[in-house]
Short mmCIF file of C-alpha atoms in Angstrom, two decimals:
data_model
loop_
_atom_site.label_atom_id
_atom_site.label_comp_id
_atom_site.label_asym_id
_atom_site.label_seq_id
_atom_site.Cartn_x
_atom_site.Cartn_y
_atom_site.Cartn_z
CA UNK A 619 -12.35 56.27 42.96
CA UNK A 620 -15.81 55.68 41.54
CA UNK A 621 -14.46 56.06 38.01
CA UNK A 622 -11.65 53.65 38.78
CA UNK A 623 -14.12 51.11 40.18
CA UNK A 624 -16.36 51.44 37.10
CA UNK A 625 -13.32 50.93 34.84
CA UNK A 626 -12.24 47.95 36.92
CA UNK A 627 -15.76 46.47 36.78
CA UNK A 628 -15.84 47.05 33.02
CA UNK A 629 -12.52 45.24 32.60
CA UNK A 630 -13.78 42.40 34.79
CA UNK A 631 -16.86 42.04 32.55
CA UNK A 632 -14.68 42.10 29.42
CA UNK A 633 -12.38 39.54 30.95
CA UNK A 634 -15.34 37.32 31.79
CA UNK A 635 -16.65 37.67 28.21
CA UNK A 636 -13.23 36.76 26.79
CA UNK A 637 -13.04 33.72 29.09
CA UNK A 638 -16.48 32.56 27.93
CA UNK A 639 -15.50 33.04 24.30
CA UNK A 640 -12.30 31.11 24.93
CA UNK A 641 -14.27 28.22 26.45
CA UNK A 642 -16.68 28.23 23.49
CA UNK A 643 -13.77 28.18 21.04
CA UNK A 644 -12.13 25.33 22.95
CA UNK A 645 -15.38 23.33 22.87
CA UNK A 646 -15.83 23.99 19.14
CA UNK A 647 -12.21 23.01 18.46
CA UNK A 648 -12.62 19.78 20.42
CA UNK A 649 -15.81 18.98 18.48
CA UNK A 650 -14.09 19.70 15.15
CA UNK A 651 -11.14 17.51 16.14
CA UNK A 652 -13.49 14.64 17.04
CA UNK A 653 -15.36 15.10 13.76
CA UNK A 654 -12.11 15.12 11.79
CA UNK A 655 -10.89 11.96 13.51
CA UNK A 656 -14.23 10.23 12.89
CA UNK A 657 -14.17 11.17 9.20
CA UNK A 658 -10.55 10.04 8.85
CA UNK A 659 -11.31 6.74 10.58
CA UNK A 660 -14.35 6.19 8.36
CA UNK A 661 -12.27 6.88 5.23
CA UNK A 662 -9.60 4.43 6.35
CA UNK A 663 -12.25 1.79 7.04
CA UNK A 664 -13.84 2.34 3.64
CA UNK A 665 -10.44 2.09 1.93
CA UNK A 666 -9.58 -1.14 3.71
CA UNK A 667 -13.00 -2.64 2.95
CA UNK A 668 -13.16 -1.35 -0.60
CA UNK A 669 -9.96 -2.94 -1.87
CA UNK A 670 -11.04 -6.58 -1.39
CA UNK A 671 -14.52 -6.08 -2.85
CA UNK A 672 -13.41 -3.93 -5.77
CA UNK A 673 -10.46 -6.09 -6.61
CA UNK A 674 -11.88 -9.49 -5.68
CA UNK A 675 -13.10 -10.48 -9.13
CA UNK A 676 -10.06 -8.95 -10.78
CA UNK A 677 -7.77 -10.91 -8.49
CA UNK A 678 -9.68 -14.13 -9.20
CA UNK A 679 -9.33 -13.57 -12.93
CA UNK A 680 -5.67 -12.68 -12.51
CA UNK A 681 -5.05 -15.85 -10.52
CA UNK A 682 -6.55 -17.88 -13.38
CA UNK A 683 -4.27 -16.12 -15.88
CA UNK A 684 -1.24 -16.79 -13.68
CA UNK A 685 -2.18 -20.46 -13.26
CA UNK A 686 -2.63 -20.79 -17.02
CA UNK A 687 0.85 -19.34 -17.45
CA UNK A 688 2.25 -21.86 -14.99
CA UNK A 689 0.57 -24.76 -16.82
CA UNK A 690 1.88 -23.52 -20.16
CA UNK A 691 5.40 -23.21 -18.68
CA UNK A 692 5.26 -26.79 -17.39
CA UNK A 693 4.11 -27.98 -20.83
CA UNK A 694 7.13 -26.29 -22.38
CA UNK A 695 5.04 -23.67 -24.16
CA UNK A 696 7.28 -20.91 -22.87
CA UNK A 697 6.30 -18.10 -25.26
CA UNK A 698 2.63 -18.58 -24.39
CA UNK A 699 3.48 -18.77 -20.70
CA UNK A 700 5.38 -15.49 -21.03
CA UNK A 701 2.33 -13.84 -22.58
CA UNK A 702 0.11 -15.09 -19.75
CA UNK A 703 2.55 -13.90 -17.06
CA UNK A 704 2.89 -10.51 -18.77
CA UNK A 705 -0.90 -10.17 -18.86
CA UNK A 706 -1.01 -11.08 -15.18
CA UNK A 707 1.70 -8.51 -14.43
CA UNK A 708 -0.29 -5.86 -16.27
CA UNK A 709 -3.33 -6.67 -14.12
CA UNK A 710 -1.26 -6.53 -10.92
CA UNK A 711 0.23 -3.19 -11.91
CA UNK A 712 -3.25 -1.76 -12.53
CA UNK A 713 -4.26 -2.88 -9.01
CA UNK A 714 -1.09 -1.27 -7.68
CA UNK A 715 -1.94 2.03 -9.38
CA UNK A 716 -5.28 2.04 -7.58
CA UNK A 717 -3.77 1.10 -4.22
CA UNK A 718 -0.09 2.10 -4.35
CA UNK A 719 0.55 1.51 -0.64
CA UNK A 720 -1.19 -1.85 -0.60
CA UNK A 721 1.07 -4.58 0.73
CA UNK A 722 -0.82 -7.27 -1.16
CA UNK A 723 -0.75 -5.29 -4.41
CA UNK A 724 3.02 -4.75 -4.13
CA UNK A 725 3.57 -8.39 -3.22
CA UNK A 726 1.45 -9.53 -6.20
CA UNK A 727 3.61 -7.50 -8.59
CA UNK A 728 6.80 -8.91 -7.04
CA UNK A 729 5.40 -12.46 -7.25
CA UNK A 730 4.61 -12.22 -10.98
CA UNK A 731 7.91 -10.45 -11.73
CA UNK A 732 9.66 -13.32 -9.99
CA UNK A 733 7.82 -15.87 -12.15
CA UNK A 734 8.64 -13.87 -15.27
CA UNK A 735 12.30 -13.68 -14.25
CA UNK A 736 12.51 -17.46 -13.87
CA UNK A 737 10.74 -17.97 -17.19
CA UNK A 738 13.03 -15.52 -18.98
CA UNK A 739 16.04 -17.52 -17.75
CA UNK A 740 14.48 -20.58 -19.41
CA UNK A 741 13.99 -18.52 -22.58
CA UNK A 742 17.63 -17.38 -22.52
CA UNK A 743 16.72 -13.74 -21.84
CA UNK A 744 19.18 -13.02 -19.05
CA UNK A 745 18.93 -9.23 -19.42
CA UNK A 746 15.13 -9.30 -19.12
CA UNK A 747 15.38 -11.74 -16.25
CA UNK A 748 17.85 -9.50 -14.45
CA UNK A 749 15.54 -6.48 -14.84
CA UNK A 750 12.61 -8.46 -13.43
CA UNK A 751 14.65 -9.74 -10.48
CA UNK A 752 16.02 -6.26 -9.75
CA UNK A 753 12.50 -4.85 -9.65
CA UNK A 754 11.32 -7.79 -7.49
CA UNK A 755 14.23 -7.22 -5.14
CA UNK A 756 13.41 -3.51 -4.83
CA UNK A 757 9.74 -4.20 -4.02
CA UNK A 758 10.56 -6.95 -1.52
CA UNK A 759 13.13 -4.79 0.25
CA UNK A 760 10.52 -2.03 0.54
CA UNK A 761 7.98 -4.51 1.92
CA UNK A 762 10.51 -5.80 4.44
CA UNK A 763 11.39 -2.26 5.46
CA UNK A 764 7.69 -1.44 5.92
CA UNK A 765 7.18 -4.48 8.16
CA UNK A 766 10.37 -6.26 9.15
CA UNK A 767 8.51 -8.51 11.60
CA UNK A 768 6.87 -10.53 8.83
CA UNK A 769 8.77 -13.77 8.31
CA UNK A 770 7.21 -14.12 4.86
CA UNK A 771 8.86 -10.88 3.70
CA UNK A 772 12.27 -12.12 4.85
CA UNK A 773 11.82 -15.50 3.15
CA UNK A 774 10.70 -13.97 -0.15
CA UNK A 775 13.59 -11.53 -0.10
CA UNK A 776 15.95 -14.47 0.49
CA UNK A 777 14.44 -16.39 -2.44
CA UNK A 778 14.83 -13.39 -4.72
CA UNK A 779 18.46 -12.93 -3.71
CA UNK A 780 19.09 -16.64 -4.34
CA UNK A 781 17.57 -16.41 -7.82
CA UNK A 782 19.64 -13.34 -8.51
CA UNK A 783 22.70 -15.40 -7.55
CA UNK A 784 21.61 -18.17 -9.93
CA UNK A 785 21.38 -15.60 -12.70
CA UNK A 786 24.94 -14.45 -12.06
CA UNK A 787 26.34 -17.96 -12.57
#
């Protein structure tokens, strides 16, 4: 009986040690989970703050290029307008490569493609126009699917579909 009691006491001590280790592991795991969440939240904050500051000047420059293209188009200088819009598209695509999931970056590409598509109709390039509108349509559908509550996404998709219809006439 004494041997059995000693064995039982030994098992009780081992069980207590295992319970303490389990509690320590649970506390460490909780701390690691909190640390991971904090790091992830900090990274997300930095990403959301970094895009506007990094891209701010580039976007300003790109807006100027786009506006120049629009002025040239209105003056009837269509080839020059096309060059300006293509330069603007190149800028937008470089922003998109840096922030591929960015809603604004995707929308900027769709916006310039739309302008290029309209311009190419004026230039008589219906195949190029169609390619631009198809790409615009794809991007705008993806944006709408990502956030169907945004009225702007629905309106832009409708405009693109209408321009596609104009192209088919």
